[in-house]
Amino acid sequence: MSLQQTRRTPRPEARAGLGAAFVLLALIIIIEIADGPRPDYLGLLSLPPLLAAAFAGWRSVLITGAACVGVGVAFAVAPTPDQWHAAVMIQLFAVCLSTGIGIGVARFRGRQLEQLATLTHLASVAQQAILRPIGPQSGNLAISGRYVSASAEADIGGDLYEALDTPYGTRLLIGDVRGKGLEAVRLASGVLGSYRHVAYERSDLRAIVSDLDRAVSRSVGYEDFVTAAVIEERGGTLTVVNCGHPPPLLLRRGQVISLDPPAPAPPLGFMPAPPPRVERLEPGDRLLLYTDGLTEARRAGEFFPIQERAWGLLGHGTVADGLASLETALLDWVHGVLDDDIAMVLLEYTATRPPVEPATPSWAVGEN
């Protein structure tokens, strides 16, 4: 759906607001009829247009106001024409005035919503442009990536991921920029651009981290940072270098293993020197990479239990099927409303035989 089509489509809250305004109008009519022939409550007719203005567009406010004026005139002339005394005229004028005010408020609010929709749309387009499709296969890995946007009211985030087939093996990056909005998208774009260059040039993942750290430091303020994990698969050897990011989850024979780093390291932007974690992969192993929106998704104060449910959701079908199941379960957990965007990548080691050599990262191979 285009941005113009979105603007023309009535929002659910606008329809609800217009409905509430007419319900209020019906209640006022009932009260006026029950009170008797004298029009004592015409002043209440100034409320429905203001209620409509809080949710609906100016045309809906105009329709509501016209209906209220029509009802007020009908009540004023119903008993006898001499009911048009000063008090009645003042109340009808108040209805017209509230309608005018409501139209002005609705037009101003509509312009603000339109500007917000434009900025959100542009940020979303920019984010989609920098997050290129990944997979379905790179070397010995089946790969699928998924980006789950937060609710429409939330800002655009700076979650990022990339998978590259390099001379040193398949390398992946997942990260999360602190903050939201266009600045976060801009920084995510810079990190991805740097990574797409240095991933082909550096044999050591720690050197890649140093390059990315310098790229972040040049682009942000003192309090800004990017959590990230750089992953490499080469000949069945998995190497993970983690800079303040949620640890990947290794799914193996019904078990879920958190690949915590040997020692904690700060995010990019704070000069991290992370020690690598090296594992040997087995055929059928799956690895889930994700941003913290997944672990922080909650309902009634309870966080989404990703480790307890990971195997049941991700251990079946293709990697794309697994991520689809995880997204469905996550949205069901939070009743469709997320507080933060989430980037997820699921890998499967598709080699038919286990590696025969010891687990060795690419840079250590070059040193032998």
Coordinates of C-alpha atoms in Angstrom, one line a residue, residues 62-260:
L62 CA -18.3 19.0 10.2
I63 CA -20.8 16.2 9.8
T64 CA -21.1 15.8 13.5
G65 CA -21.5 19.5 14.1
A66 CA -24.2 19.8 11.4
A67 CA -26.1 16.9 12.9
C68 CA -25.9 18.6 16.4
V69 CA -27.1 21.9 15.0
G70 CA -30.0 20.2 13.2
V71 CA -31.0 18.4 16.4
G72 CA -30.8 21.6 18.4
V73 CA -33.0 23.5 15.9
A74 CA -35.5 20.7 15.9
F75 CA -35.8 20.7 19.7
A76 CA -36.0 24.5 19.7
V77 CA -38.9 24.8 17.3
A78 CA -40.8 21.6 18.4
P79 CA -42.9 23.1 21.2
T80 CA -43.7 26.5 19.6
P81 CA -41.8 29.0 17.5
D82 CA -41.6 31.4 20.4
Q83 CA -39.0 29.2 22.1
W84 CA -36.4 31.1 20.1
H85 CA -35.4 33.2 23.1
A86 CA -31.9 34.4 23.9
A87 CA -30.8 31.4 25.9
V88 CA -31.7 29.0 23.0
M89 CA -29.8 31.2 20.5
I90 CA -26.7 31.3 22.8
Q91 CA -26.7 27.5 23.1
L92 CA -27.1 27.0 19.4
F93 CA -24.3 29.5 18.8
A94 CA -22.1 27.5 21.2
V95 CA -22.7 24.4 19.2
C96 CA -21.6 26.2 16.0
L97 CA -18.6 27.6 17.8
S98 CA -17.5 24.2 19.2
T99 CA -17.9 22.8 15.7
G100 CA -15.6 25.5 14.2
I101 CA -13.1 24.9 17.0
G102 CA -13.3 21.2 16.4
I103 CA -12.6 21.6 12.7
G104 CA -9.6 23.7 13.4
V105 CA -8.2 21.2 15.9
A106 CA -8.9 18.3 13.6
R107 CA -7.1 20.0 10.6
F108 CA -4.1 20.8 12.8
R109 CA -3.9 17.3 14.2
G110 CA -4.3 15.9 10.7
R111 CA -1.4 17.8 9.4
Q112 CA 0.8 16.6 12.2
L113 CA -0.3 13.0 11.6
E114 CA 0.5 13.4 7.9
Q115 CA 4.0 14.7 8.6
L116 CA 4.6 11.9 11.1
A117 CA 3.4 9.3 8.6
T118 CA 5.7 10.8 5.9
L119 CA 8.7 10.7 8.2
T120 CA 7.9 7.1 9.4
H121 CA 7.4 6.0 5.8
L122 CA 10.7 7.5 4.7
A123 CA 12.6 5.9 7.6
S124 CA 11.0 2.6 6.8
V125 CA 12.0 2.8 3.2
A126 CA 15.6 3.8 4.1
Q127 CA 15.7 0.9 6.6
Q128 CA 14.5 -1.6 4.0
A129 CA 17.0 -0.3 1.5
I130 CA 20.0 -0.9 3.7
L131 CA 18.9 -4.3 4.9
R132 CA 19.5 -6.4 1.8
P133 CA 17.9 -9.9 1.5
I134 CA 20.1 -12.6 2.9
G135 CA 20.3 -16.4 2.1
P136 CA 18.9 -18.8 1.3
Q137 CA 22.4 -20.5 1.2
S138 CA 25.9 -19.5 1.8
G139 CA 28.6 -22.1 1.9
N140 CA 27.6 -24.8 4.4
L141 CA 24.9 -22.6 6.0
A142 CA 21.2 -22.3 5.2
I143 CA 20.2 -18.7 6.2
S144 CA 17.0 -16.8 6.7
G145 CA 16.6 -13.3 8.1
R146 CA 13.5 -11.6 9.3
Y147 CA 12.8 -8.1 10.5
V148 CA 9.8 -7.6 12.8
S149 CA 8.6 -4.0 13.0
A150 CA 7.1 -2.7 16.2
S151 CA 3.6 -1.2 16.4
A152 CA 2.7 1.7 14.1
E153 CA 3.1 4.2 17.0
A154 CA 6.7 3.2 17.7
D155 CA 9.7 4.9 16.2
I156 CA 11.8 3.2 13.5
G157 CA 14.8 1.4 15.1
G158 CA 18.4 0.7 14.0
D159 CA 18.5 -3.1 14.0
L160 CA 20.7 -4.5 11.4
Y161 CA 22.1 -7.8 9.9
E162 CA 24.2 -9.0 7.0
A163 CA 25.5 -12.3 5.7
L164 CA 28.5 -12.5 3.3
D165 CA 30.3 -15.3 1.6
T166 CA 34.0 -14.3 1.9
P167 CA 37.4 -15.9 1.2
Y168 CA 37.5 -16.6 5.0
G169 CA 34.2 -18.4 5.1
T170 CA 30.6 -17.3 5.7
R171 CA 30.5 -14.2 7.9
L172 CA 27.5 -12.6 9.5
L173 CA 26.9 -9.4 11.4
I174 CA 23.9 -8.6 13.7
G175 CA 23.6 -5.4 15.6
D176 CA 21.4 -2.9 17.3
V177 CA 22.0 0.9 17.3
R178 CA 21.1 2.7 20.5
G179 CA 18.2 5.0 19.9
K180 CA 15.5 5.2 17.2
G181 CA 14.5 7.3 14.2
L182 CA 16.4 8.5 11.1
E183 CA 19.6 9.0 13.0
A184 CA 19.6 5.3 14.1
V185 CA 18.9 4.2 10.5
R186 CA 21.8 6.4 9.3
L187 CA 24.2 4.9 11.8
A188 CA 23.0 1.4 10.9
S189 CA 23.7 2.2 7.2
G190 CA 27.2 3.3 8.1
V191 CA 28.0 0.2 10.1
L192 CA 26.7 -2.1 7.4
G193 CA 28.7 -0.2 4.7
S194 CA 31.9 -0.6 6.7
Y195 CA 31.2 -4.2 7.4
R196 CA 30.5 -5.1 3.8
H197 CA 34.0 -3.8 3.0
V198 CA 36.2 -5.0 5.8
A199 CA 34.6 -8.5 6.0
Y200 CA 36.4 -9.3 2.7
E201 CA 39.7 -7.7 3.7
R202 CA 40.4 -8.9 7.3
S203 CA 41.3 -12.4 8.2
D204 CA 40.8 -11.7 12.0
L205 CA 37.3 -11.0 13.3
R206 CA 38.8 -8.9 16.0
A207 CA 40.3 -6.6 13.3
I208 CA 36.8 -6.3 11.8
V209 CA 35.5 -5.3 15.2
S210 CA 38.2 -2.6 15.5
D211 CA 37.3 -1.3 12.1
L212 CA 33.6 -1.1 12.9
D213 CA 34.4 0.5 16.3
R214 CA 36.3 3.3 14.6
A215 CA 33.4 3.8 12.1
V216 CA 30.9 4.1 14.9
S217 CA 33.2 6.4 16.9
R218 CA 33.5 8.8 14.0
S219 CA 29.7 8.9 13.5
V220 CA 28.2 9.3 17.0
G221 CA 28.4 11.1 20.2
Y222 CA 29.9 9.9 23.4
E223 CA 26.8 8.2 24.7
D224 CA 25.8 6.5 21.4
F225 CA 26.9 3.0 20.6
V226 CA 26.0 -0.2 18.7
T227 CA 25.8 -3.6 20.2
A228 CA 27.0 -6.2 17.7
A229 CA 28.0 -9.8 17.2
V230 CA 30.3 -10.9 14.3
I231 CA 30.0 -14.6 13.4
E232 CA 32.1 -16.8 11.1
E233 CA 31.6 -20.3 9.8
R234 CA 34.6 -21.9 8.1
G235 CA 34.8 -25.7 7.5
G236 CA 32.5 -26.5 10.4
T237 CA 34.2 -24.1 12.8
L238 CA 32.0 -21.4 14.3
T239 CA 33.6 -18.3 15.7
V240 CA 31.6 -15.7 17.6
V241 CA 32.9 -12.3 18.6
N242 CA 30.4 -10.4 20.8
C243 CA 30.4 -6.7 21.6
G244 CA 27.7 -6.2 24.2
H245 CA 25.1 -8.1 22.1
P246 CA 22.6 -10.8 23.2
P247 CA 24.4 -14.1 22.8
P248 CA 23.4 -16.4 19.9
L249 CA 21.5 -19.5 20.7
L250 CA 22.8 -22.9 19.4
L251 CA 20.1 -25.5 18.9
R252 CA 21.5 -29.0 18.9
R253 CA 19.6 -32.3 19.3
G254 CA 16.7 -30.8 21.3
Q255 CA 19.0 -28.6 23.5
V256 CA 19.3 -24.8 23.4
I257 CA 22.8 -23.6 24.3
S258 CA 23.5 -19.9 24.9
L259 CA 26.9 -19.0 23.3
D260 CA 27.9 -16.6 26.0

